[in-house]
Amino acid sequence: VSETGQTAILIGNPLTKESSFKFNKETIEENKLNIYNELTQLISEYVIPIKTKDFIVPSFTTQPGIYFYEIRNSNNTIAKGKMIYIK
């Protein structure tokens, strides 16, 4: 939970075309979604716009596996966890 009380959860894990992050309230600033592989290497980075309540997970891979995500605003981590992609 950030200082602003912002939280997000991943709906749809293992990942599908409909998987998304659901925020408990609209974002009040741009947030950043970072996705890492099992070696903790950054493989994708996305901007989540202001006033977002639902953010569909972009297609970032074709390789099955476990990936880690982190959603951050300018000061805090809002959410982090792991996601699974199955072919």
mmCIF file of N, CA and C in Angstrom:
data_model
loop_
_atom_site.group_PDB
_atom_site.id
_atom_site.type_symbol
_atom_site.label_atom_id
_atom_site.label_comp_id
_atom_site.label_asym_id
_atom_site.label_seq_id
_atom_site.Cartn_x
_atom_site.Cartn_y
_atom_site.Cartn_z
ATOM 1 N N VAL A 1 0.853 -1.176 0.000
ATOM 2 C CA VAL A 1 0.000 0.000 0.000
ATOM 3 C C VAL A 1 0.895 1.235 0.000
ATOM 4 N N SER A 2 0.616 2.153 -0.908
ATOM 5 C CA SER A 2 1.409 3.377 -0.982
ATOM 6 C C SER A 2 0.939 4.367 0.077
ATOM 7 N N GLU A 3 1.665 5.473 0.223
ATOM 8 C CA GLU A 3 1.278 6.515 1.180
ATOM 9 C C GLU A 3 -0.099 7.087 0.871
ATOM 10 N N THR A 4 -0.501 7.025 -0.395
ATOM 11 C CA THR A 4 -1.813 7.546 -0.794
ATOM 12 C C THR A 4 -2.926 6.522 -0.581
ATOM 13 N N GLY A 5 -2.565 5.317 -0.105
ATOM 14 C CA GLY A 5 -3.558 4.269 0.094
ATOM 15 C C GLY A 5 -3.865 3.491 -1.175
ATOM 16 N N GLN A 6 -3.110 3.726 -2.221
ATOM 17 C CA GLN A 6 -3.321 3.060 -3.508
ATOM 18 C C GLN A 6 -2.847 1.612 -3.424
ATOM 19 N N THR A 7 -3.664 0.682 -3.891
ATOM 20 C CA THR A 7 -3.281 -0.720 -4.003
ATOM 21 C C THR A 7 -3.739 -1.254 -5.356
ATOM 22 N N ALA A 8 -3.156 -2.363 -5.752
ATOM 23 C CA ALA A 8 -3.558 -3.013 -7.002
ATOM 24 C C ALA A 8 -3.414 -4.516 -6.828
ATOM 25 N N ILE A 9 -4.304 -5.259 -7.469
ATOM 26 C CA ILE A 9 -4.194 -6.716 -7.462
ATOM 27 C C ILE A 9 -4.256 -7.210 -8.903
ATOM 28 N N LEU A 10 -3.593 -8.314 -9.146
ATOM 29 C CA LEU A 10 -3.591 -8.942 -10.463
ATOM 30 C C LEU A 10 -4.747 -9.921 -10.529
ATOM 31 N N ILE A 11 -5.629 -9.725 -11.493
ATOM 32 C CA ILE A 11 -6.757 -10.617 -11.714
ATOM 33 C C ILE A 11 -6.454 -11.432 -12.967
ATOM 34 N N GLY A 12 -6.431 -12.748 -12.826
ATOM 35 C CA GLY A 12 -6.137 -13.627 -13.959
ATOM 36 C C GLY A 12 -4.688 -14.070 -13.934
ATOM 37 N N ASN A 13 -4.397 -15.050 -13.111
ATOM 38 C CA ASN A 13 -3.042 -15.564 -12.995
ATOM 39 C C ASN A 13 -3.144 -17.064 -12.803
ATOM 40 N N PRO A 14 -2.717 -17.890 -13.775
ATOM 41 C CA PRO A 14 -1.874 -17.630 -14.933
ATOM 42 C C PRO A 14 -2.491 -16.613 -15.899
ATOM 43 N N LEU A 15 -1.599 -15.947 -16.621
ATOM 44 C CA LEU A 15 -1.990 -14.855 -17.510
ATOM 45 C C LEU A 15 -2.838 -15.319 -18.683
ATOM 46 N N THR A 16 -3.819 -14.487 -19.015
ATOM 47 C CA THR A 16 -4.636 -14.667 -20.211
ATOM 48 C C THR A 16 -4.727 -13.310 -20.905
ATOM 49 N N LYS A 17 -5.420 -13.261 -22.036
ATOM 50 C CA LYS A 17 -5.614 -11.974 -22.726
ATOM 51 C C LYS A 17 -6.428 -10.993 -21.887
ATOM 52 N N GLU A 18 -7.192 -11.514 -20.918
ATOM 53 C CA GLU A 18 -8.043 -10.661 -20.084
ATOM 54 C C GLU A 18 -7.418 -10.327 -18.737
ATOM 55 N N SER A 19 -6.218 -10.794 -18.452
ATOM 56 C CA SER A 19 -5.584 -10.502 -17.165
ATOM 57 C C SER A 19 -5.379 -8.999 -17.012
ATOM 58 N N SER A 20 -5.638 -8.497 -15.803
ATOM 59 C CA SER A 20 -5.475 -7.064 -15.590
ATOM 60 C C SER A 20 -5.157 -6.768 -14.137
ATOM 61 N N PHE A 21 -4.636 -5.576 -13.932
ATOM 62 C CA PHE A 21 -4.433 -5.057 -12.597
ATOM 63 C C PHE A 21 -5.638 -4.193 -12.257
ATOM 64 N N LYS A 22 -6.229 -4.452 -11.114
ATOM 65 C CA LYS A 22 -7.372 -3.677 -10.622
ATOM 66 C C LYS A 22 -6.879 -2.818 -9.466
ATOM 67 N N PHE A 23 -7.060 -1.516 -9.615
ATOM 68 C CA PHE A 23 -6.662 -0.569 -8.574
ATOM 69 C C PHE A 23 -7.845 -0.301 -7.667
ATOM 70 N N ASN A 24 -7.591 -0.094 -6.381
ATOM 71 C CA ASN A 24 -8.681 0.174 -5.447
ATOM 72 C C ASN A 24 -9.290 1.556 -5.653
ATOM 73 N N LYS A 25 -8.547 2.455 -6.316
ATOM 74 C CA LYS A 25 -9.073 3.770 -6.702
ATOM 75 C C LYS A 25 -8.261 4.257 -7.892
ATOM 76 N N GLU A 26 -8.812 5.220 -8.624
ATOM 77 C CA GLU A 26 -8.116 5.723 -9.811
ATOM 78 C C GLU A 26 -6.727 6.226 -9.443
ATOM 79 N N THR A 27 -5.779 5.992 -10.338
ATOM 80 C CA THR A 27 -4.432 6.486 -10.103
ATOM 81 C C THR A 27 -4.444 8.009 -10.177
ATOM 82 N N ILE A 28 -3.686 8.635 -9.285
ATOM 83 C CA ILE A 28 -3.656 10.100 -9.258
ATOM 84 C C ILE A 28 -2.387 10.652 -9.899
ATOM 85 N N GLU A 29 -1.518 9.751 -10.314
ATOM 86 C CA GLU A 29 -0.319 10.117 -11.056
ATOM 87 C C GLU A 29 0.047 8.935 -11.939
ATOM 88 N N GLU A 30 0.948 9.162 -12.890
ATOM 89 C CA GLU A 30 1.401 8.040 -13.706
ATOM 90 C C GLU A 30 2.104 7.035 -12.817
ATOM 91 N N ASN A 31 1.836 5.773 -13.076
ATOM 92 C CA ASN A 31 2.517 4.689 -12.394
ATOM 93 C C ASN A 31 3.326 3.926 -13.423
ATOM 94 N N LYS A 32 4.265 3.153 -12.950
ATOM 95 C CA LYS A 32 5.098 2.360 -13.842
ATOM 96 C C LYS A 32 4.960 0.889 -13.479
ATOM 97 N N LEU A 33 4.705 0.051 -14.484
ATOM 98 C CA LEU A 33 4.678 -1.398 -14.319
ATOM 99 C C LEU A 33 5.981 -1.945 -14.866
ATOM 100 N N ASN A 34 6.767 -2.578 -14.009
ATOM 101 C CA ASN A 34 8.003 -3.231 -14.420
ATOM 102 C C ASN A 34 7.804 -4.731 -14.324
ATOM 103 N N ILE A 35 8.272 -5.441 -15.353
ATOM 104 C CA ILE A 35 8.183 -6.896 -15.372
ATOM 105 C C ILE A 35 9.590 -7.458 -15.483
ATOM 106 N N TYR A 36 9.873 -8.449 -14.618
ATOM 107 C CA TYR A 36 11.194 -9.052 -14.529
ATOM 108 C C TYR A 36 11.100 -10.552 -14.805
ATOM 109 N N ASN A 37 12.184 -11.113 -15.338
ATOM 110 C CA ASN A 37 12.225 -12.560 -15.542
ATOM 111 C C ASN A 37 12.690 -13.241 -14.255
ATOM 112 N N GLU A 38 12.869 -14.567 -14.312
ATOM 113 C CA GLU A 38 13.262 -15.326 -13.118
ATOM 114 C C GLU A 38 14.642 -14.945 -12.598
ATOM 115 N N LEU A 39 15.463 -14.332 -13.456
ATOM 116 C CA LEU A 39 16.798 -13.886 -13.047
ATOM 117 C C LEU A 39 16.774 -12.457 -12.526
ATOM 118 N N THR A 40 15.572 -11.923 -12.334
ATOM 119 C CA THR A 40 15.302 -10.549 -11.885
ATOM 120 C C THR A 40 15.834 -9.486 -12.852
ATOM 121 N N GLN A 41 15.927 -9.849 -14.126
ATOM 122 C CA GLN A 41 16.300 -8.884 -15.157
ATOM 123 C C GLN A 41 15.034 -8.196 -15.653
ATOM 124 N N LEU A 42 15.079 -6.873 -15.756
ATOM 125 C CA LEU A 42 13.947 -6.114 -16.279
ATOM 126 C C LEU A 42 13.750 -6.473 -17.742
ATOM 127 N N ILE A 43 12.539 -6.943 -18.090
ATOM 128 C CA ILE A 43 12.291 -7.311 -19.492
ATOM 129 C C ILE A 43 11.249 -6.420 -20.153
ATOM 130 N N SER A 44 10.399 -5.770 -19.359
ATOM 131 C CA SER A 44 9.383 -4.872 -19.924
ATOM 132 C C SER A 44 9.051 -3.790 -18.909
ATOM 133 N N GLU A 45 8.699 -2.629 -19.462
ATOM 134 C CA GLU A 45 8.333 -1.494 -18.631
ATOM 135 C C GLU A 45 7.175 -0.769 -19.317
ATOM 136 N N TYR A 46 6.128 -0.466 -18.558
ATOM 137 C CA TYR A 46 4.942 0.180 -19.116
ATOM 138 C C TYR A 46 4.531 1.338 -18.219
ATOM 139 N N VAL A 47 3.959 2.362 -18.828
ATOM 140 C CA VAL A 47 3.408 3.485 -18.074
ATOM 141 C C VAL A 47 1.909 3.255 -17.911
ATOM 142 N N ILE A 48 1.440 3.388 -16.680
ATOM 143 C CA ILE A 48 0.012 3.300 -16.381
ATOM 144 C C ILE A 48 -0.478 4.738 -16.215
ATOM 145 N N PRO A 49 -1.362 5.187 -17.098
ATOM 146 C CA PRO A 49 -1.772 6.602 -17.095
ATOM 147 C C PRO A 49 -2.548 7.027 -15.848
ATOM 148 N N ILE A 50 -2.598 8.323 -15.650
ATOM 149 C CA ILE A 50 -3.416 8.915 -14.596
ATOM 150 C C ILE A 50 -4.879 8.534 -14.832
ATOM 151 N N LYS A 51 -5.624 8.400 -13.739
ATOM 152 C CA LYS A 51 -7.057 8.081 -13.744
ATOM 153 C C LYS A 51 -7.358 6.667 -14.239
ATOM 154 N N THR A 52 -6.417 5.753 -14.059
ATOM 155 C CA THR A 52 -6.615 4.352 -14.436
ATOM 156 C C THR A 52 -7.152 3.581 -13.243
ATOM 157 N N LYS A 53 -8.171 2.777 -13.473
ATOM 158 C CA LYS A 53 -8.702 1.892 -12.434
ATOM 159 C C LYS A 53 -8.451 0.422 -12.801
ATOM 160 N N ASP A 54 -8.426 0.114 -14.103
ATOM 161 C CA ASP A 54 -8.127 -1.222 -14.618
ATOM 162 C C ASP A 54 -7.048 -1.087 -15.683
ATOM 163 N N PHE A 55 -6.043 -1.941 -15.615
ATOM 164 C CA PHE A 55 -4.953 -1.908 -16.588
ATOM 165 C C PHE A 55 -4.711 -3.321 -17.086
ATOM 166 N N ILE A 56 -5.022 -3.569 -18.361
ATOM 167 C CA ILE A 56 -4.834 -4.900 -18.950
ATOM 168 C C ILE A 56 -3.346 -5.168 -19.098
ATOM 169 N N VAL A 57 -2.936 -6.356 -18.680
ATOM 170 C CA VAL A 57 -1.523 -6.738 -18.763
ATOM 171 C C VAL A 57 -1.145 -6.884 -20.234
ATOM 172 N N PRO A 58 -0.181 -6.086 -20.706
ATOM 173 C CA PRO A 58 0.239 -6.184 -22.103
ATOM 174 C C PRO A 58 0.929 -7.522 -22.378
ATOM 175 N N SER A 59 0.886 -7.962 -23.636
ATOM 176 C CA SER A 59 1.621 -9.170 -24.029
ATOM 177 C C SER A 59 3.101 -8.832 -24.043
ATOM 178 N N PHE A 60 3.837 -9.394 -23.115
ATOM 179 C CA PHE A 60 5.254 -9.063 -23.009
ATOM 180 C C PHE A 60 6.156 -10.236 -23.321
ATOM 181 N N THR A 61 5.589 -11.425 -23.504
ATOM 182 C CA THR A 61 6.421 -12.598 -23.739
ATOM 183 C C THR A 61 5.647 -13.674 -24.496
ATOM 184 N N THR A 62 6.403 -14.561 -25.106
ATOM 185 C CA THR A 62 5.827 -15.775 -25.681
ATOM 186 C C THR A 62 6.441 -16.993 -25.005
ATOM 187 N N GLN A 63 7.303 -16.734 -24.031
ATOM 188 C CA GLN A 63 7.993 -17.808 -23.317
ATOM 189 C C GLN A 63 7.258 -18.166 -22.024
ATOM 190 N N PRO A 64 6.826 -19.421 -21.894
ATOM 191 C CA PRO A 64 6.200 -19.828 -20.638
ATOM 192 C C PRO A 64 7.180 -19.653 -19.479
ATOM 193 N N GLY A 65 6.661 -19.320 -18.322
ATOM 194 C CA GLY A 65 7.522 -19.193 -17.159
ATOM 195 C C GLY A 65 6.908 -18.364 -16.064
ATOM 196 N N ILE A 66 7.719 -18.123 -15.045
ATOM 197 C CA ILE A 66 7.326 -17.290 -13.919
ATOM 198 C C ILE A 66 7.990 -15.928 -14.099
ATOM 199 N N TYR A 67 7.199 -14.894 -13.925
ATOM 200 C CA TYR A 67 7.672 -13.521 -14.055
ATOM 201 C C TYR A 67 7.278 -12.762 -12.802
ATOM 202 N N PHE A 68 7.980 -11.695 -12.538
ATOM 203 C CA PHE A 68 7.710 -10.868 -11.366
ATOM 204 C C PHE A 68 7.321 -9.470 -11.828
ATOM 205 N N TYR A 69 6.415 -8.853 -11.098
ATOM 206 C CA TYR A 69 5.985 -7.502 -11.461
ATOM 207 C C TYR A 69 6.112 -6.584 -10.260
ATOM 208 N N GLU A 70 6.241 -5.315 -10.574
ATOM 209 C CA GLU A 70 6.231 -4.273 -9.564
ATOM 210 C C GLU A 70 5.549 -3.055 -10.171
ATOM 211 N N ILE A 71 4.584 -2.509 -9.464
ATOM 212 C CA ILE A 71 3.928 -1.268 -9.875
ATOM 213 C C ILE A 71 4.371 -0.193 -8.885
ATOM 214 N N ARG A 72 4.916 0.894 -9.434
ATOM 215 C CA ARG A 72 5.435 1.985 -8.608
ATOM 216 C C ARG A 72 4.865 3.319 -9.050
ATOM 217 N N ASN A 73 4.699 4.210 -8.081
ATOM 218 C CA ASN A 73 4.464 5.609 -8.427
ATOM 219 C C ASN A 73 5.772 6.344 -8.162
ATOM 220 N N SER A 74 5.752 7.647 -8.090
ATOM 221 C CA SER A 74 7.003 8.392 -7.948
ATOM 222 C C SER A 74 7.704 8.147 -6.611
ATOM 223 N N ASN A 75 6.968 7.695 -5.604
ATOM 224 C CA ASN A 75 7.564 7.536 -4.272
ATOM 225 C C ASN A 75 7.514 6.133 -3.684
ATOM 226 N N ASN A 76 6.566 5.319 -4.120
ATOM 227 C CA ASN A 76 6.300 4.058 -3.425
ATOM 228 C C ASN A 76 6.024 2.896 -4.372
ATOM 229 N N THR A 77 6.179 1.711 -3.816
ATOM 230 C CA THR A 77 5.709 0.508 -4.496
ATOM 231 C C THR A 77 4.240 0.331 -4.134
ATOM 232 N N ILE A 78 3.401 0.192 -5.159
ATOM 233 C CA ILE A 78 1.963 0.011 -4.950
ATOM 234 C C ILE A 78 1.617 -1.468 -4.854
ATOM 235 N N ALA A 79 2.256 -2.272 -5.702
ATOM 236 C CA ALA A 79 1.999 -3.711 -5.704
ATOM 237 C C ALA A 79 3.206 -4.426 -6.289
ATOM 238 N N LYS A 80 3.416 -5.649 -5.832
ATOM 239 C CA LYS A 80 4.428 -6.499 -6.440
ATOM 240 C C LYS A 80 4.052 -7.940 -6.192
ATOM 241 N N GLY A 81 4.540 -8.799 -7.074
ATOM 242 C CA GLY A 81 4.209 -10.209 -6.940
ATOM 243 C C GLY A 81 4.727 -10.979 -8.135
ATOM 244 N N LYS A 82 4.223 -12.199 -8.279
ATOM 245 C CA LYS A 82 4.647 -12.997 -9.418
ATOM 246 C C LYS A 82 3.451 -13.347 -10.281
ATOM 247 N N MET A 83 3.740 -13.548 -11.544
ATOM 248 C CA MET A 83 2.716 -13.965 -12.491
ATOM 249 C C MET A 83 3.266 -15.108 -13.315
ATOM 250 N N ILE A 84 2.367 -15.954 -13.754
ATOM 251 C CA ILE A 84 2.748 -17.153 -14.488
ATOM 252 C C ILE A 84 2.186 -17.082 -15.887
ATOM 253 N N TYR A 85 3.036 -17.409 -16.864
ATOM 254 C CA TYR A 85 2.563 -17.495 -18.239
ATOM 255 C C TYR A 85 2.690 -18.937 -18.682
ATOM 256 N N ILE A 86 1.575 -19.519 -19.114
ATOM 257 C CA ILE A 86 1.536 -20.882 -19.637
ATOM 258 C C ILE A 86 1.128 -20.796 -21.092
ATOM 259 N N LYS A 87 1.861 -21.453 -21.958
ATOM 260 C CA LYS A 87 1.565 -21.408 -23.388
ATOM 261 C C LYS A 87 0.275 -22.106 -23.717
#
